[in-house]
């Protein structure tokens, strides 16, 4: 099946990256995780996913799945009849292992984009964190004065920046164990501004593996 208006050749690999969306007229749909999930599942199962696309004509995706021989099929039927689900068990174990490193940790997320914030809350929650989300400094905070981690987007609403929020929170005597600035702007000026505030820097689109690595280094 041919879908959409096609994808330029230089963008075809990018669409499998986390939180990556091509420009479109209906920007309210999706958060840029669907194809990433499909790609990872295919890699885990050793299935090949291919894309054929031509700009202004459409795109088609295909997944190559090997046929099972009779013995394999019988084993799968027997496993199902015994209600054994090895893949589910492995997934549960992996999920529990991934969640432990942020268990009972508190995170303040400053992000003006609701879809990105929801995706981040879901990801951090899967790792065991208790996440508080605000869009900017004018949003009310809970009665806590310390968070284990602060994650702030740089560009917020009405010209506000994440670094300005950090400074304002510090004036309110809110403290953080680790502060992290995320932004699509890769300029040296913003990197230096983050460094002057003792903030780690992570470019958008945020890759979960890179975020996990920074958090593990920062909170243990």
Coordinates of N, CA and C in Angstrom, one line a residue, residues 8-210:
X8 N 11.7 12.6 1.1 CA 12.9 12.9 0.4 C 14.0 11.9 0.8
X9 N 14.9 11.6 -0.1 CA 15.9 10.5 0.2 C 16.7 10.9 1.4
X10 N 17.1 12.1 1.6 CA 18.0 12.5 2.7 C 17.3 12.5 4.0
X11 N 16.0 12.3 4.0 CA 15.2 12.3 5.3 C 14.7 10.9 5.7
X12 N 14.9 9.9 4.8 CA 14.3 8.6 5.0 C 14.9 7.8 6.2
X13 N 16.2 8.1 6.5 CA 16.8 7.4 7.7 C 16.3 8.1 9.0
X14 N 16.2 9.5 8.9 CA 15.8 10.3 10.0 C 14.5 9.9 10.7
X15 N 13.5 9.4 9.9 CA 12.2 9.2 10.4 C 12.2 8.1 11.4
X16 N 13.2 7.3 11.5 CA 13.3 6.2 12.5 C 13.9 6.6 13.8
X17 N 14.3 7.9 13.9 CA 14.8 8.5 15.1 C 13.7 8.9 16.1
X18 N 14.1 8.8 17.4 CA 13.1 9.2 18.5 C 12.7 10.6 18.4
X19 N 11.4 10.9 18.6 CA 10.8 12.2 18.6 C 11.0 13.0 17.3
X20 N 11.3 12.3 16.2 CA 11.5 13.0 15.0 C 10.3 13.0 14.1
X21 N 9.9 14.2 13.7 CA 8.7 14.3 12.8 C 9.1 15.2 11.6
X22 N 8.6 14.8 10.4 CA 8.8 15.6 9.2 C 7.8 16.8 9.3
X23 N 8.1 17.9 8.6 CA 7.2 19.0 8.6 C 5.9 18.6 7.9
X24 N 4.8 18.9 8.5 CA 3.5 18.6 7.8 C 2.5 19.6 8.3
X25 N 1.4 19.7 7.6 CA 0.3 20.7 7.9 C -0.5 20.3 9.1
X26 N -0.5 19.1 9.5 CA -1.2 18.6 10.7 C -0.2 18.3 11.8
X27 N 0.3 19.3 12.4 CA 1.4 19.0 13.4 C 0.9 18.5 14.8
X28 N -0.4 18.4 14.9 CA -1.0 18.0 16.2 C -1.0 16.5 16.3
X29 N -0.7 15.7 15.2 CA -0.7 14.3 15.3 C 0.7 13.7 15.6
X30 N 0.7 12.7 16.5 CA 2.0 12.0 16.7 C 3.0 12.8 17.5
X31 N 3.9 12.0 18.0 CA 5.0 12.5 18.8 C 6.4 12.0 18.3
X32 N 6.4 11.3 17.2 CA 7.6 10.9 16.6 C 8.2 9.6 17.2
X33 N 7.4 8.7 17.7 CA 7.9 7.5 18.3 C 7.5 6.2 17.6
X34 N 6.5 6.3 16.8 CA 5.9 5.1 16.1 C 6.9 4.3 15.3
X35 N 7.6 4.9 14.4 CA 8.5 4.2 13.6 C 9.7 3.7 14.4
X36 N 10.1 4.5 15.4 CA 11.2 4.1 16.3 C 10.9 2.8 16.9
X37 N 9.7 2.6 17.5 CA 9.2 1.4 18.1 C 9.2 0.3 17.1
X38 N 8.7 0.5 15.9 CA 8.6 -0.5 14.9 C 10.0 -1.0 14.6
X39 N 10.9 -0.1 14.4 CA 12.3 -0.4 14.0 C 13.0 -1.2 15.1
X40 N 12.8 -0.9 16.4 CA 13.4 -1.6 17.5 C 12.8 -3.0 17.6
X41 N 11.5 -3.2 17.4 CA 10.9 -4.5 17.5 C 11.5 -5.4 16.4
X42 N 11.6 -4.8 15.2 CA 12.1 -5.6 14.1 C 13.6 -6.0 14.3
X43 N 14.4 -5.1 15.0 CA 15.7 -5.5 15.3 C 15.8 -6.6 16.3
X44 N 14.9 -6.5 17.3 CA 14.9 -7.5 18.4 C 14.5 -8.9 17.8
X45 N 13.6 -8.9 16.9 CA 13.1 -10.1 16.3 C 13.9 -10.6 15.0
X46 N 15.0 -9.7 14.7 CA 15.8 -10.0 13.5 C 15.0 -10.0 12.2
X47 N 14.0 -9.1 12.2 CA 13.2 -9.0 11.0 C 13.7 -7.7 10.2
X48 N 13.7 -7.8 8.9 CA 14.2 -6.6 8.2 C 13.0 -5.7 7.8
X49 N 13.2 -4.4 8.1 CA 12.2 -3.5 7.7 C 12.7 -2.6 6.5
X50 N 12.0 -2.4 5.5 CA 12.4 -1.7 4.3 C 11.4 -0.6 4.0
X51 N 11.9 0.5 3.4 CA 11.1 1.7 3.0 C 11.4 2.0 1.6
X52 N 10.3 2.1 0.8 CA 10.4 2.6 -0.6 C 9.6 3.9 -0.6
X53 N 10.2 5.0 -1.0 CA 9.5 6.2 -1.1 C 9.9 7.1 -2.2
X54 N 9.0 7.8 -2.7 CA 9.3 8.8 -3.8 C 8.6 10.1 -3.5
X55 N 9.3 11.2 -3.4 CA 8.7 12.5 -3.1 C 7.5 12.8 -4.0
X56 N 6.4 13.2 -3.4 CA 5.2 13.6 -4.1 C 4.4 12.4 -4.7
X57 N 4.9 11.2 -4.4 CA 4.2 10.0 -5.0 C 3.7 9.1 -3.8
X58 N 4.5 9.0 -2.7 CA 4.0 8.2 -1.6 C 5.1 7.3 -1.1
X59 N 4.8 6.6 0.0 CA 5.8 5.7 0.7 C 5.1 4.3 0.9
X60 N 6.0 3.3 1.0 CA 5.5 2.0 1.4 C 6.5 1.4 2.3
X61 N 6.1 0.7 3.4 CA 7.0 0.0 4.3 C 6.7 -1.5 4.3
X62 N 7.7 -2.3 4.4 CA 7.5 -3.7 4.4 C 8.4 -4.3 5.5
X63 N 8.0 -5.4 6.1 CA 8.7 -6.2 7.1 C 8.9 -7.6 6.6
X64 N 10.1 -8.1 6.5 CA 10.4 -9.5 6.1 C 10.4 -10.4 7.3
X65 N 9.4 -11.4 7.2 CA 9.3 -12.3 8.4 C 9.5 -13.7 7.8
X66 N 10.5 -14.5 8.4 CA 10.7 -15.8 7.9 C 9.6 -16.8 8.2
X67 N 9.4 -17.7 7.3 CA 8.4 -18.8 7.6 C 8.9 -19.8 8.6
X68 N 8.0 -20.2 9.5 CA 8.4 -21.2 10.5 C 8.3 -22.6 9.9
X69 N 9.2 -23.5 10.2 CA 9.0 -24.9 9.8 C 8.0 -25.6 10.7
X70 N 7.7 -26.8 10.3 CA 6.6 -27.6 11.1 C 7.0 -27.8 12.5
X71 N 8.3 -28.1 12.8 CA 8.7 -28.3 14.2 C 8.6 -27.1 15.0
X72 N 9.0 -25.9 14.5 CA 8.9 -24.7 15.2 C 7.5 -24.3 15.4
X73 N 6.6 -24.5 14.4 CA 5.2 -24.2 14.6 C 4.6 -25.0 15.7
X74 N 4.9 -26.3 15.8 CA 4.4 -27.2 16.8 C 4.8 -26.7 18.2
X75 N 6.1 -26.3 18.3 CA 6.6 -25.8 19.6 C 5.9 -24.6 20.0
X76 N 5.6 -23.7 19.1 CA 4.9 -22.5 19.4 C 3.5 -22.8 19.9
X77 N 2.8 -23.7 19.2 CA 1.4 -24.1 19.6 C 1.4 -24.7 21.0
X78 N 2.4 -25.6 21.2 CA 2.5 -26.2 22.5 C 2.8 -25.2 23.6
X79 N 3.7 -24.2 23.4 CA 4.0 -23.2 24.4 C 2.7 -22.4 24.7
X80 N 1.9 -22.1 23.6 CA 0.7 -21.3 23.8 C -0.3 -22.1 24.7
X81 N -0.4 -23.4 24.4 CA -1.3 -24.3 25.1 C -0.9 -24.4 26.6
X82 N 0.4 -24.3 26.9 CA 0.8 -24.3 28.3 C 0.8 -23.0 28.9
X83 N 0.4 -22.0 28.1 CA 0.3 -20.6 28.6 C 1.7 -20.0 29.0
X84 N 2.7 -20.5 28.3 CA 4.0 -20.0 28.5 C 4.3 -18.9 27.5
X85 N 4.8 -17.8 27.9 CA 5.0 -16.6 27.0 C 6.5 -16.1 27.3
X86 N 7.5 -16.8 26.7 CA 8.8 -16.4 27.0 C 9.2 -15.0 26.6
X87 N 8.7 -14.5 25.5 CA 9.0 -13.1 25.0 C 8.4 -12.1 26.0
X88 N 7.2 -12.4 26.5 CA 6.6 -11.5 27.5 C 7.3 -11.5 28.8
X89 N 7.8 -12.7 29.2 CA 8.5 -12.7 30.5 C 9.8 -12.0 30.3
X90 N 10.5 -12.1 29.2 CA 11.8 -11.4 29.0 C 11.5 -9.9 29.0
X91 N 10.4 -9.5 28.3 CA 10.1 -8.1 28.2 C 9.8 -7.5 29.6
X92 N 9.1 -8.3 30.4 CA 8.8 -7.8 31.8 C 10.1 -7.6 32.6
X93 N 11.0 -8.6 32.5 CA 12.2 -8.6 33.2 C 13.1 -7.4 32.8
X94 N 13.1 -7.1 31.5 CA 13.9 -6.0 31.0 C 13.3 -4.7 31.5
X95 N 11.9 -4.6 31.5 CA 11.3 -3.4 31.9 C 11.5 -3.1 33.4
X96 N 11.5 -4.2 34.2 CA 11.7 -4.0 35.6 C 13.2 -3.6 35.9
X97 N 14.1 -4.2 35.1 CA 15.5 -3.8 35.3 C 15.7 -2.3 34.9
X98 N 15.1 -1.9 33.8 CA 15.3 -0.5 33.3 C 14.7 0.5 34.3
X99 N 13.6 0.1 35.0 CA 13.0 1.1 35.9 C 13.7 1.3 37.2
X100 N 14.5 0.4 37.6 CA 15.1 0.5 39.0 C 16.0 1.6 39.2
X101 N 16.7 2.1 38.1 CA 17.7 3.1 38.4 C 17.2 4.5 38.7
X102 N 15.9 4.7 38.5 CA 15.3 6.0 38.8 C 14.2 5.8 39.9
X103 N 14.1 4.7 40.5 CA 13.1 4.4 41.5 C 13.1 5.4 42.6
X104 N 12.0 6.0 42.9 CA 11.8 7.0 44.0 C 12.5 8.3 43.7
X105 N 13.1 8.5 42.5 CA 13.7 9.7 42.2 C 12.7 10.8 41.8
X106 N 12.9 12.0 42.1 CA 12.0 13.1 41.7 C 12.6 13.9 40.6
X107 N 11.8 14.2 39.6 CA 12.3 14.9 38.4 C 11.3 16.1 38.1
X108 N 11.9 17.3 37.9 CA 11.1 18.4 37.5 C 11.3 18.6 36.0
X109 N 10.3 18.5 35.2 CA 10.4 18.7 33.8 C 9.8 20.0 33.3
X110 N 10.6 20.8 32.7 CA 10.1 22.1 32.2 C 10.0 22.0 30.6
X111 N 8.8 21.9 30.1 CA 8.6 21.7 28.7 C 7.3 22.3 28.2
X112 N 7.3 23.2 27.2 CA 6.1 23.9 26.8 C 5.3 23.1 25.8
X113 N 5.9 22.1 25.2 CA 5.2 21.2 24.2 C 4.5 20.1 24.9
X114 N 3.2 20.0 24.9 CA 2.5 19.0 25.7 C 2.8 17.6 25.2
X115 N 2.9 17.4 23.9 CA 3.1 16.0 23.4 C 4.5 15.5 23.7
X116 N 5.5 16.4 23.6 CA 6.8 16.1 24.0 C 6.9 15.8 25.5
X117 N 6.2 16.6 26.3 CA 6.2 16.4 27.8 C 5.6 15.1 28.1
X118 N 4.5 14.7 27.5 CA 3.8 13.4 27.8 C 4.7 12.3 27.5
X119 N 5.4 12.4 26.3 CA 6.4 11.3 25.9 C 7.5 11.2 26.9
X120 N 8.0 12.3 27.4 CA 9.1 12.3 28.4 C 8.6 11.8 29.7
X121 N 7.4 12.2 30.1 CA 6.8 11.7 31.4 C 6.7 10.2 31.3
X122 N 6.2 9.7 30.2 CA 6.0 8.2 30.0 C 7.4 7.5 30.1
X123 N 8.4 8.0 29.4 CA 9.7 7.4 29.4 C 10.3 7.4 30.8
X124 N 10.3 8.6 31.4 CA 10.9 8.7 32.8 C 10.1 7.9 33.8
X125 N 8.8 7.8 33.6 CA 8.0 7.0 34.5 C 8.3 5.5 34.4
X126 N 8.6 5.1 33.1 CA 9.0 3.7 32.9 C 10.3 3.3 33.6
X127 N 11.1 4.3 33.8 CA 12.4 4.1 34.5 C 12.2 4.3 36.0
X128 N 11.0 4.5 36.5 CA 10.7 4.5 37.9 C 10.6 5.9 38.5
X129 N 10.8 7.0 37.8 CA 10.8 8.3 38.3 C 9.4 8.9 38.6
X130 N 9.4 9.8 39.6 CA 8.2 10.6 39.9 C 8.4 11.9 39.3
X131 N 7.6 12.2 38.2 CA 7.9 13.4 37.4 C 6.8 14.5 37.6
X132 N 7.3 15.7 37.9 CA 6.5 16.9 37.9 C 6.7 17.7 36.7
X133 N 5.6 18.1 36.0 CA 5.8 18.8 34.7 C 5.2 20.2 34.9
X134 N 6.0 21.2 34.4 CA 5.5 22.6 34.3 C 5.9 23.1 32.9
X135 N 5.1 24.1 32.4 CA 5.4 24.7 31.1 C 6.4 25.9 31.2
X136 N 6.5 26.5 32.4 CA 7.3 27.6 32.6 C 7.3 28.1 34.1
X137 N 8.0 29.1 34.3 CA 8.2 29.6 35.7 C 6.9 30.0 36.4
X138 N 5.9 30.4 35.6 CA 4.6 30.9 36.1 C 3.7 29.8 36.6
X139 N 4.0 28.5 36.2 CA 3.2 27.4 36.7 C 3.6 27.1 38.2
X140 N 2.6 26.7 38.9 CA 2.8 26.4 40.3 C 3.5 25.1 40.5
X141 N 4.4 25.1 41.5 CA 5.2 24.0 41.9 C 4.6 23.3 43.1
X142 N 4.8 22.0 43.3 CA 4.4 21.4 44.6 C 5.2 21.9 45.7
X143 N 4.9 21.6 46.9 CA 5.5 22.2 48.1 C 6.9 21.7 48.4
X144 N 7.5 21.0 47.4 CA 8.9 20.5 47.6 C 9.9 21.5 47.2
X145 N 11.0 21.5 47.9 CA 12.1 22.5 47.6 C 13.3 21.8 47.0
X146 N 13.3 20.5 46.7 CA 14.4 19.8 46.2 C 13.9 18.7 45.2
X147 N 14.6 18.6 44.0 CA 14.3 17.6 43.1 C 15.7 16.9 42.8
X148 N 15.6 15.6 42.5 CA 16.8 14.9 42.2 C 17.4 15.4 40.8
X149 N 16.4 15.7 39.9 CA 16.8 16.0 38.5 C 15.9 17.1 38.0
X150 N 16.5 18.1 37.3 CA 15.7 19.1 36.6 C 16.1 18.9 35.1
X151 N 15.0 18.7 34.3 CA 15.2 18.6 32.8 C 14.4 19.8 32.2
X152 N 15.1 20.7 31.5 CA 14.5 21.9 31.0 C 14.7 22.1 29.5
X153 N 13.7 22.3 28.8 CA 13.8 22.7 27.4 C 14.3 24.1 27.3
X154 N 15.0 24.5 26.3 CA 15.6 25.8 26.3 C 14.5 26.8 25.8
X155 N 13.9 26.6 24.7 CA 12.9 27.5 24.1 C 11.5 27.2 24.7
X156 N 10.9 28.1 25.5 CA 9.6 27.9 26.1 C 8.6 28.9 25.5
X157 N 7.5 29.1 26.1 CA 6.5 30.1 25.5 C 6.8 31.5 25.8
X158 N 6.3 32.4 25.0 CA 6.5 33.8 25.2 C 7.9 34.3 25.3
X159 N 8.8 33.6 24.6 CA 10.2 34.0 24.7 C 11.0 33.6 25.9
X160 N 10.3 32.9 26.8 CA 11.0 32.4 28.0 C 12.0 31.3 27.7
X161 N 13.0 31.2 28.5 CA 14.0 30.1 28.2 C 14.2 29.2 29.5
X162 N 14.6 28.0 29.2 CA 14.8 27.1 30.3 C 15.9 27.6 31.3
X163 N 16.9 28.2 30.8 CA 18.0 28.8 31.7 C 17.4 29.9 32.6
X164 N 16.5 30.7 32.1 CA 15.9 31.7 32.9 C 15.0 31.1 34.0
X165 N 14.4 30.0 33.7 CA 13.6 29.3 34.7 C 14.5 28.7 35.8
X166 N 15.6 28.2 35.4 CA 16.6 27.6 36.4 C 17.0 28.7 37.4
X167 N 17.4 29.9 36.8 CA 17.8 31.0 37.7 C 16.7 31.4 38.6
X168 N 15.4 31.5 38.1 CA 14.3 31.9 38.9 C 14.0 30.9 40.1
X169 N 14.1 29.6 39.7 CA 13.9 28.6 40.7 C 15.0 28.6 41.8
X170 N 16.2 28.9 41.4 CA 17.3 29.0 42.4 C 17.1 30.2 43.3
X171 N 16.5 31.3 42.8 CA 16.2 32.4 43.7 C 15.1 32.0 44.7
X172 N 14.3 31.1 44.3 CA 13.2 30.6 45.2 C 13.7 29.5 46.1
X173 N 15.0 29.3 46.1 CA 15.7 28.3 46.9 C 15.2 26.9 46.6
X174 N 14.9 26.6 45.4 CA 14.6 25.2 44.9 C 15.9 24.6 44.5
X175 N 16.3 23.5 44.9 CA 17.6 22.9 44.6 C 17.4 21.6 43.8
X176 N 18.5 21.2 43.1 CA 18.5 20.1 42.2 C 19.8 19.3 42.3
X177 N 19.7 18.0 42.3 CA 20.9 17.2 42.3 C 21.6 17.2 40.9
X178 N 20.8 17.2 39.8 CA 21.4 17.2 38.5 C 20.5 18.1 37.6
X179 N 21.1 19.0 36.8 CA 20.3 19.8 35.9 C 20.7 19.5 34.5
X180 N 19.7 19.5 33.6 CA 19.9 19.1 32.2 C 19.2 20.0 31.3
X181 N 19.8 20.6 30.3 CA 19.2 21.4 29.3 C 19.1 20.7 28.0
X182 N 17.9 20.6 27.5 CA 17.6 20.0 26.2 C 17.2 21.0 25.2
X183 N 17.7 21.0 24.0 CA 17.3 22.0 22.9 C 17.8 21.5 21.6
X184 N 17.0 22.0 20.6 CA 17.4 21.7 19.2 C 18.4 22.7 18.7
X185 N 18.7 23.7 19.5 CA 19.7 24.7 19.1 C 21.1 24.2 19.6
X186 N 22.0 24.0 18.6 CA 23.3 23.4 18.9 C 24.4 24.5 19.0
X187 N 24.0 25.7 19.2 CA 25.0 26.8 19.1 C 25.9 26.8 20.4
X188 N 27.1 27.2 20.2 CA 28.1 27.3 21.3 C 27.7 28.2 22.4
X189 N 26.9 29.2 22.0 CA 26.5 30.2 23.1 C 25.6 29.5 24.1
X190 N 24.6 28.7 23.6 CA 23.7 28.0 24.5 C 24.4 26.9 25.3
X191 N 25.4 26.2 24.7 CA 26.2 25.3 25.4 C 27.0 25.9 26.5
X192 N 27.5 27.1 26.2 CA 28.3 27.8 27.2 C 27.4 28.4 28.4
X193 N 26.2 28.8 28.0 CA 25.2 29.3 29.0 C 24.8 28.1 29.9
X194 N 24.6 27.0 29.3 CA 24.3 25.8 30.2 C 25.4 25.4 31.1
X195 N 26.6 25.5 30.6 CA 27.8 25.1 31.4 C 28.0 26.1 32.5
X196 N 27.7 27.4 32.2 CA 27.9 28.4 33.3 C 26.9 28.2 34.5
X197 N 25.8 27.5 34.2 CA 24.8 27.2 35.3 C 25.0 25.8 35.8
X198 N 26.1 25.1 35.4 CA 26.3 23.8 35.8 C 25.4 22.7 35.3
X199 N 24.8 23.1 34.1 CA 23.8 22.2 33.5 C 24.4 21.3 32.4
X200 N 24.1 20.0 32.4 CA 24.5 19.1 31.3 C 23.7 19.5 30.1
X201 N 24.2 19.2 28.9 CA 23.5 19.6 27.7 C 23.2 18.4 26.8
X202 N 22.0 18.3 26.3 CA 21.6 17.2 25.4 C 20.8 17.8 24.3
X203 N 21.2 17.5 23.0 CA 20.5 18.1 21.9 C 19.2 17.3 21.6
X204 N 18.3 18.0 21.0 CA 17.1 17.4 20.5 C 17.3 17.0 19.0
X205 N 16.6 15.9 18.5 CA 15.7 15.1 19.3 C 16.4 14.2 20.3
X206 N 15.8 14.2 21.5 CA 16.4 13.4 22.6 C 16.4 11.9 22.3
X207 N 17.5 11.3 22.4 CA 17.6 9.9 22.3 C 17.6 9.2 23.6
X208 N 16.6 8.3 23.9 CA 16.5 7.7 25.2 C 17.8 7.1 25.7
X209 N 18.6 6.5 24.9 CA 19.8 5.9 25.3 C 20.8 7.0 25.9
X210 N 20.9 8.1 25.2 CA 21.7 9.2 25.7 C 21.2 9.8 26.9

